[in-house]
mmCIF file of C-alpha atoms and ligand atoms in Angstrom:
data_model
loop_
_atom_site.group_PDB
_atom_site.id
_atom_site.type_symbol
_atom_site.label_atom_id
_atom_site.label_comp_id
_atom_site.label_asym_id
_atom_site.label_seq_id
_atom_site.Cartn_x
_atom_site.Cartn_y
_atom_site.Cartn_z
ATOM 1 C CA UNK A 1 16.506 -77.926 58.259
ATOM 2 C CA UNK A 2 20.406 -78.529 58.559
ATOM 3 C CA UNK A 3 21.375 -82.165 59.365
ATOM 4 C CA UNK A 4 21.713 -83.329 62.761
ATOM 5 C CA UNK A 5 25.729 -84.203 63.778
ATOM 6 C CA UNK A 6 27.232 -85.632 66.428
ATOM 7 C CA UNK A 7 30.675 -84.821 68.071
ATOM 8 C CA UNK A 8 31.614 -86.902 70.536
ATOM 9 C CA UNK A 9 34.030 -85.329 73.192
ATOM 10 C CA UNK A 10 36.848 -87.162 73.805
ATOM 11 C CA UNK A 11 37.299 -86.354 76.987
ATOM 12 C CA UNK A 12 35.186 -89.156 78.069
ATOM 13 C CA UNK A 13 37.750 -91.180 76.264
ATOM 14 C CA UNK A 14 40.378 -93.576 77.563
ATOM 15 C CA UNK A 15 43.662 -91.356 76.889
ATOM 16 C CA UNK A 16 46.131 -94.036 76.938
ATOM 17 C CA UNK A 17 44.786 -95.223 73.711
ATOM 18 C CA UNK A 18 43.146 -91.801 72.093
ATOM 19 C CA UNK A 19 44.350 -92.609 68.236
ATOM 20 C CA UNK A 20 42.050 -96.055 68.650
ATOM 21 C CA UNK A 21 39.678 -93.889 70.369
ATOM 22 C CA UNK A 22 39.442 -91.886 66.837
ATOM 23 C CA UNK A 23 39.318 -94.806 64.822
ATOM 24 C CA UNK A 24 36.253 -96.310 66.983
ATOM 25 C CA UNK A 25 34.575 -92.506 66.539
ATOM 26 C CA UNK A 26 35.378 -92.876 62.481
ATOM 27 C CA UNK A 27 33.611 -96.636 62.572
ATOM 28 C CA UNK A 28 30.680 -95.532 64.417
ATOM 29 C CA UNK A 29 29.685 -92.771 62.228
ATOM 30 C CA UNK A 30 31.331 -89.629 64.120
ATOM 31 C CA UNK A 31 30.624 -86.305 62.110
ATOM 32 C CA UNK A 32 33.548 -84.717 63.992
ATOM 33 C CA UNK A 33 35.781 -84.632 66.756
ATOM 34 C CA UNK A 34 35.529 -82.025 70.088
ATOM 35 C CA UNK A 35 38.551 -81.456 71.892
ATOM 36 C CA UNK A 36 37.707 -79.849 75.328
ATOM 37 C CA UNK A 37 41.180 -77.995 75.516
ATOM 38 C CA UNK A 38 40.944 -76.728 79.436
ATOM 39 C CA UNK A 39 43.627 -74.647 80.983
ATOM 40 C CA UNK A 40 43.240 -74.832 84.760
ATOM 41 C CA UNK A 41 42.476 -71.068 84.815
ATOM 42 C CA UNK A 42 39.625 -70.143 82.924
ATOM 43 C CA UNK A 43 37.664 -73.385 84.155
ATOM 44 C CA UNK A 44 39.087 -75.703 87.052
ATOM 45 C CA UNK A 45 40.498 -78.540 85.100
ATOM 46 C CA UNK A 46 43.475 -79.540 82.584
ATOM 47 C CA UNK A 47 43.356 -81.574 79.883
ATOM 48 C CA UNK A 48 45.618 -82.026 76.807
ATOM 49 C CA UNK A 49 46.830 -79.355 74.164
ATOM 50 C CA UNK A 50 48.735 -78.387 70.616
ATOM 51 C CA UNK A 51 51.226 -81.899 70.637
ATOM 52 C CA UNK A 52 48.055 -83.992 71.522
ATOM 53 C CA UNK A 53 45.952 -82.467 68.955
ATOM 54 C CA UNK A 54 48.847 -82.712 66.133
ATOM 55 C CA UNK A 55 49.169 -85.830 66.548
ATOM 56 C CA UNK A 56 45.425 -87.355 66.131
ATOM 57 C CA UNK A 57 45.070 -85.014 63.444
ATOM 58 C CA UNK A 58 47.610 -86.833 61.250
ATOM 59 C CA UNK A 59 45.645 -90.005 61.954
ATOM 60 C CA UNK A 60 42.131 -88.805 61.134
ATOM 61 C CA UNK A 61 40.081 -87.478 58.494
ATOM 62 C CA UNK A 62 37.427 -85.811 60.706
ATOM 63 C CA UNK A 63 36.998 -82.277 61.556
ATOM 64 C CA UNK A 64 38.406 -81.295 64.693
ATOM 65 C CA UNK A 65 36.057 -79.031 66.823
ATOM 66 C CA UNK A 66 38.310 -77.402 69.072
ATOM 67 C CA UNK A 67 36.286 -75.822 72.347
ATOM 68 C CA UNK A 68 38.621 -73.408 74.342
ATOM 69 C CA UNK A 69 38.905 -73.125 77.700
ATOM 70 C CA UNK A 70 41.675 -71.536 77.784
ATOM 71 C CA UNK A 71 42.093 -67.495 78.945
ATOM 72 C CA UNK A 72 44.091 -65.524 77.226
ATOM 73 C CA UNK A 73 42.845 -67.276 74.130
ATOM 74 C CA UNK A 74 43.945 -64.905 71.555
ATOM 75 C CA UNK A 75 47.647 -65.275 71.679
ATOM 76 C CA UNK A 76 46.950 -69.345 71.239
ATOM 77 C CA UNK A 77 44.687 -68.957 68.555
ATOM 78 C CA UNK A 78 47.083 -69.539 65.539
ATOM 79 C CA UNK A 79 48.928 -72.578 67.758
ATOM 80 C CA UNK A 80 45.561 -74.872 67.938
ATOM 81 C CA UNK A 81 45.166 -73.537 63.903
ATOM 82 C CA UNK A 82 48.153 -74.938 63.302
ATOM 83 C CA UNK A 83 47.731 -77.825 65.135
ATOM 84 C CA UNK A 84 45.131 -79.196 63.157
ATOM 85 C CA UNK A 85 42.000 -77.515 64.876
ATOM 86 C CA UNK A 86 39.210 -77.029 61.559
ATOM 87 C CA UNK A 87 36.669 -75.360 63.869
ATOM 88 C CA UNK A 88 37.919 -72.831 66.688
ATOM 89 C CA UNK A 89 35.721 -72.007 69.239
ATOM 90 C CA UNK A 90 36.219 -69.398 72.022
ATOM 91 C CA UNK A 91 34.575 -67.879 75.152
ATOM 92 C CA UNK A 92 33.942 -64.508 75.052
ATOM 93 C CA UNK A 93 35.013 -64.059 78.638
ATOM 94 C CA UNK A 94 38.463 -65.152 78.069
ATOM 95 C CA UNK A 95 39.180 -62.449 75.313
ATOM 96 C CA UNK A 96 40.122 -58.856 75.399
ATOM 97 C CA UNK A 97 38.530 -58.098 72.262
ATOM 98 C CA UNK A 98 35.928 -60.619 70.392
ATOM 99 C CA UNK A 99 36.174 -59.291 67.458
ATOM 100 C CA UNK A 100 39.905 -59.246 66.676
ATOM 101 C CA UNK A 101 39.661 -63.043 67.841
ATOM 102 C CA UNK A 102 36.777 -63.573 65.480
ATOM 103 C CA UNK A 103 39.204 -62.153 63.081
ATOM 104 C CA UNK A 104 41.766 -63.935 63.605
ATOM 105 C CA UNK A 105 40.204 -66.930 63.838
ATOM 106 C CA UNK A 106 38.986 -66.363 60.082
ATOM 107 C CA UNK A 107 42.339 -64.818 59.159
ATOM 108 C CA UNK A 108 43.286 -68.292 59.565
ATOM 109 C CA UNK A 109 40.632 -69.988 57.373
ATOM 110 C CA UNK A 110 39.270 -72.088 60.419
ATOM 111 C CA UNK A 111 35.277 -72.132 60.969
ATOM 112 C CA UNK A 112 34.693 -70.091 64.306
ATOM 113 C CA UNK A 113 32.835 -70.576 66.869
ATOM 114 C CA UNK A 114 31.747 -68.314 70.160
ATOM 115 C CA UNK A 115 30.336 -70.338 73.138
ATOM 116 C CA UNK A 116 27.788 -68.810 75.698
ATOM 117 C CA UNK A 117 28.045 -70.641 79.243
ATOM 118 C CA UNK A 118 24.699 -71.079 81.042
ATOM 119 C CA UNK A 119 24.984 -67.779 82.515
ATOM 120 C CA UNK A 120 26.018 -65.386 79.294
ATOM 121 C CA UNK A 121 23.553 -63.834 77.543
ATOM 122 C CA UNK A 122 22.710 -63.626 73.899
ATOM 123 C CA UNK A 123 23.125 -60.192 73.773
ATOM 124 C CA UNK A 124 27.068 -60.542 74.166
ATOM 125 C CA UNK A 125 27.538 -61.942 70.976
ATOM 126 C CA UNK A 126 24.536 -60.556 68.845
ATOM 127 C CA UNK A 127 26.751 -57.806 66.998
ATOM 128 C CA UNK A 128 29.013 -60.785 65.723
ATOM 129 C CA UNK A 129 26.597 -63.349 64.808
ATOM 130 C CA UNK A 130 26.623 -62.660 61.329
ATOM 131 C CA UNK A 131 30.902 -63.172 61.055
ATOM 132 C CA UNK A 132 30.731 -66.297 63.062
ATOM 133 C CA UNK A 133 29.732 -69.682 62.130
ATOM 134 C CA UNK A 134 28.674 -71.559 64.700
ATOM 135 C CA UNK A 135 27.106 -70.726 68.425
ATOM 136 C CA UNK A 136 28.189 -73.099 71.478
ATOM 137 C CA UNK A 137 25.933 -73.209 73.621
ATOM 138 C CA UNK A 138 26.621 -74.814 77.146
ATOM 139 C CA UNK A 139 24.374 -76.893 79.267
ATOM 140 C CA UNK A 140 26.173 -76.869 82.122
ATOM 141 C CA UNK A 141 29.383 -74.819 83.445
ATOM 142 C CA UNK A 142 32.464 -75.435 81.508
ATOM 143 C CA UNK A 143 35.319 -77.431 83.203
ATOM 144 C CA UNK A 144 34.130 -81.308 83.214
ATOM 145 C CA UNK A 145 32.428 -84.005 81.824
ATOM 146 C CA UNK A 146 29.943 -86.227 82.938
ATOM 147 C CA UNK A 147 27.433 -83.166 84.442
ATOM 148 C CA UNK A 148 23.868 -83.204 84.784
ATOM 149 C CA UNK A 149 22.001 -81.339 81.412
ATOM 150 C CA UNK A 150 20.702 -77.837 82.383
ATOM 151 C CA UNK A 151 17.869 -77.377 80.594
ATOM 152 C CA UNK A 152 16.976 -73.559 81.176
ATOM 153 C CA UNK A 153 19.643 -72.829 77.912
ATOM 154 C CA UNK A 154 17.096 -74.312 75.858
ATOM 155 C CA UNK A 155 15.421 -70.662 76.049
ATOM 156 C CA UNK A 156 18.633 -69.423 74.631
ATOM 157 C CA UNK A 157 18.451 -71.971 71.409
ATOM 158 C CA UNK A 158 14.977 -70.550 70.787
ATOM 159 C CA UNK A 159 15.845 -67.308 70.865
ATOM 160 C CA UNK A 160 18.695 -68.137 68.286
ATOM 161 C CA UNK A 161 16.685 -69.640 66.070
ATOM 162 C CA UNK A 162 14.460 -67.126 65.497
ATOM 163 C CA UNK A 163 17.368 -64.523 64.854
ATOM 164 C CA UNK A 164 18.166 -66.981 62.736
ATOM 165 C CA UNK A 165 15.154 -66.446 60.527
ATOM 166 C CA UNK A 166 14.854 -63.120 60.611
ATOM 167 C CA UNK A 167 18.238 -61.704 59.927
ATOM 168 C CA UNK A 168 18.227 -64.400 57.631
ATOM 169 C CA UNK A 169 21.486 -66.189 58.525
ATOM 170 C CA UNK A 170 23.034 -69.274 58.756
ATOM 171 C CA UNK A 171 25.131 -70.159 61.816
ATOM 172 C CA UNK A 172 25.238 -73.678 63.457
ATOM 173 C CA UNK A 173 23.891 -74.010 66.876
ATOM 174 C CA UNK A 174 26.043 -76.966 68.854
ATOM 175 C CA UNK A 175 24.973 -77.827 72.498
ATOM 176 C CA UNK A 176 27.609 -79.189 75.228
ATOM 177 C CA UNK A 177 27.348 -80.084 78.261
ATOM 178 C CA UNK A 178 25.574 -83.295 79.827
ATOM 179 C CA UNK A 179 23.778 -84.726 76.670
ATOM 180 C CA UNK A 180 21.785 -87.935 76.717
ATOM 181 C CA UNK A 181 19.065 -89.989 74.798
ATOM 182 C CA UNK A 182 16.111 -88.339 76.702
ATOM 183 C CA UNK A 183 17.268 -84.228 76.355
ATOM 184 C CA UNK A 184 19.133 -84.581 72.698
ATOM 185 C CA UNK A 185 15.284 -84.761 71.051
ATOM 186 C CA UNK A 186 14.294 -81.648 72.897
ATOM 187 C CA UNK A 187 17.668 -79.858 71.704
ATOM 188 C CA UNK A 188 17.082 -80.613 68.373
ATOM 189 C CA UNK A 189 13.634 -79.557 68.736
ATOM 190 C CA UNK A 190 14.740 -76.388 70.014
ATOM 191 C CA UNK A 191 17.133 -75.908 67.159
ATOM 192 C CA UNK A 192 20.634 -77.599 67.963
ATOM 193 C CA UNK A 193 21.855 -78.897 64.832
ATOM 194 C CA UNK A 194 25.121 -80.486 66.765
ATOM 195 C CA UNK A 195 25.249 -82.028 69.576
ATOM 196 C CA UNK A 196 28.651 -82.499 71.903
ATOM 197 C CA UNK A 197 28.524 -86.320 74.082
ATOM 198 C CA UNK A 198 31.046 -87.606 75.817
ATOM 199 C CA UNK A 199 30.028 -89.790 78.367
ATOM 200 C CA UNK A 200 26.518 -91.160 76.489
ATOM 201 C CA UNK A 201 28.662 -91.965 73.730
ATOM 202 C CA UNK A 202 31.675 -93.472 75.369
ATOM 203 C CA UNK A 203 29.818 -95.136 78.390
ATOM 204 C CA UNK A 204 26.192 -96.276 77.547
ATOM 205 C CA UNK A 205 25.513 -99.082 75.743
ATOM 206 C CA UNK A 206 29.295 -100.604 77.126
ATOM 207 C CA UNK A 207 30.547 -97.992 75.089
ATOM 208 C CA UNK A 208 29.005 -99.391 71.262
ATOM 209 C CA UNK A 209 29.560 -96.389 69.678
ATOM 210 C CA UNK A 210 27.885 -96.420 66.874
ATOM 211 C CA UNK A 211 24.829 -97.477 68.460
ATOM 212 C CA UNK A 212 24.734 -94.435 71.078
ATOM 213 C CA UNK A 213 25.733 -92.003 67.825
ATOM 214 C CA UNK A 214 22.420 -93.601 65.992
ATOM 215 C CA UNK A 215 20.335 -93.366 69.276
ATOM 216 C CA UNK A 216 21.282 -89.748 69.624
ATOM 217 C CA UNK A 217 20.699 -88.457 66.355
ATOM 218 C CA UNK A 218 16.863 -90.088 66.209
ATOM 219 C CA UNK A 219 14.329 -87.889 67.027
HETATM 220 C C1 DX5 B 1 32.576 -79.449 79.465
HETATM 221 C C2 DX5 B 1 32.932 -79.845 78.047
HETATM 222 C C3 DX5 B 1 32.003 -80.830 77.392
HETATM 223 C C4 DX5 B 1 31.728 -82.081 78.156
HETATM 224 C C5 DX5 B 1 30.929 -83.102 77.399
HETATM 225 O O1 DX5 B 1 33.412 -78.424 79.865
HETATM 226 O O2 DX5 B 1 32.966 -78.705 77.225
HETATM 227 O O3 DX5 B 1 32.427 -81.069 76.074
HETATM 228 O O4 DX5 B 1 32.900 -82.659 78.611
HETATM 229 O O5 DX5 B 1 30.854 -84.265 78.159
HETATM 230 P P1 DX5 B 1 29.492 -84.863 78.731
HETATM 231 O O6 DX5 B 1 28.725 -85.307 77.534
HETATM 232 O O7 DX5 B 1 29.982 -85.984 79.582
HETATM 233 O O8 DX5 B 1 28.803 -83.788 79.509
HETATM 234 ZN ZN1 ZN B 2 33.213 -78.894 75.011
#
């Protein structure tokens, strides 16, 4: 079994002080960083982009998981690669043409990463799943944080896994969307190996950090 990580969204974060915000998510035992990059097009909501994301990256050791939200996505690929992003993860929805993306995503020696919002089926993505490394899936609708956990896309984990085993391959499986103490045992139960928090990890507890990172990864 792979080991379970944690990659605490900053969007939940308080963004006039996002480099401390990094060095609180090093402290407290972070295994990586998710950047919900949101465009205002493909989901209802802006957030921060390329400058933002150079800059942390200078100050941080982690791996940046970059989630796009952002449609077009291909022309911006090599921007966020530049940037700093280590893992680049798109929506098939806001590409032309998955596999060129996949392909340049790889191109680019960054990890990639397809997400499946609660609606999109597996069968979207199952010709790629052997070129990709790691499958996002969402519990709730891309766009904001703070949502209640969907638990239907639990199904879609299962299913996953078991493709998994028998095509014999290796890809993460990362769940977003609405993540707390309660549903992050029955996601890694179902197969996640990473799980995405923002607000758990930045508001319960009065924020401790590393206490919320410990709470989620216990099973
Ligand atoms: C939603 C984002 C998520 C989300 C996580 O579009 O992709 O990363 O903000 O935040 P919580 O944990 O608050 O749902
Ligand atoms: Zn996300």
């Amino acid at each position: 079994m792979k080991k379970i990580q944690i990659s605490p969204s900053i969007l939940s974060a308080d963004f006039s002080q996002l480099g401390n915000e990094i060095k609180r998510l090093e402290e407290g035992g972070a295994d990586m960083i998710h950047v919900d990059v949101m465009d205002g097009h493909f989901v209802p909501n802006l957030t921060i982009g390329p400058p933002v994301i150079k800059a942390l990256k200078k100050s941080s050791r982690l791996i940046f998981d970059v989630h796009l939200m952002i449609s077009p996505v291909h022309k911006y690929i090599e921007t966020y690669a530049d940037a700093g992003a280590d893992i680049i993860t798109i929506h098939p929805e806001a590409t032309e043409d998955l596999k060129s993306s996949i392909s340049k995503i790889k191109e680019l020696k960054k990890k990639v990463g397809v997400s499946l919002n609660p609606e999109t089926k597996i069968t979207t993505i199952i010709d790629f799943l052997e070129d990709i490394d790691l499958v996002l899936v969402m519990s709730v609708n891309p766009g904001f944080g703070g949502q209640k956990f969907m638990p239907d896309v639990l199904t879609k984990i299962k299913e996953l896994k078991k493709f998994q085993k028998e095509k014999k391959i290796n890809f993460d499986i990362e769940i977003d969307g609405g993540i707390n103490f309660e549903n992050s045992k029955t996601a890694i139960e179902a197969g996640a190996n990473i799980l995405v928090s923002g607000t758990t990890i930045f508001k319960s507890n009065n924020g401790d950090i590393k206490k919320n990172i410990k709470l989620l990864k216990s099973k």
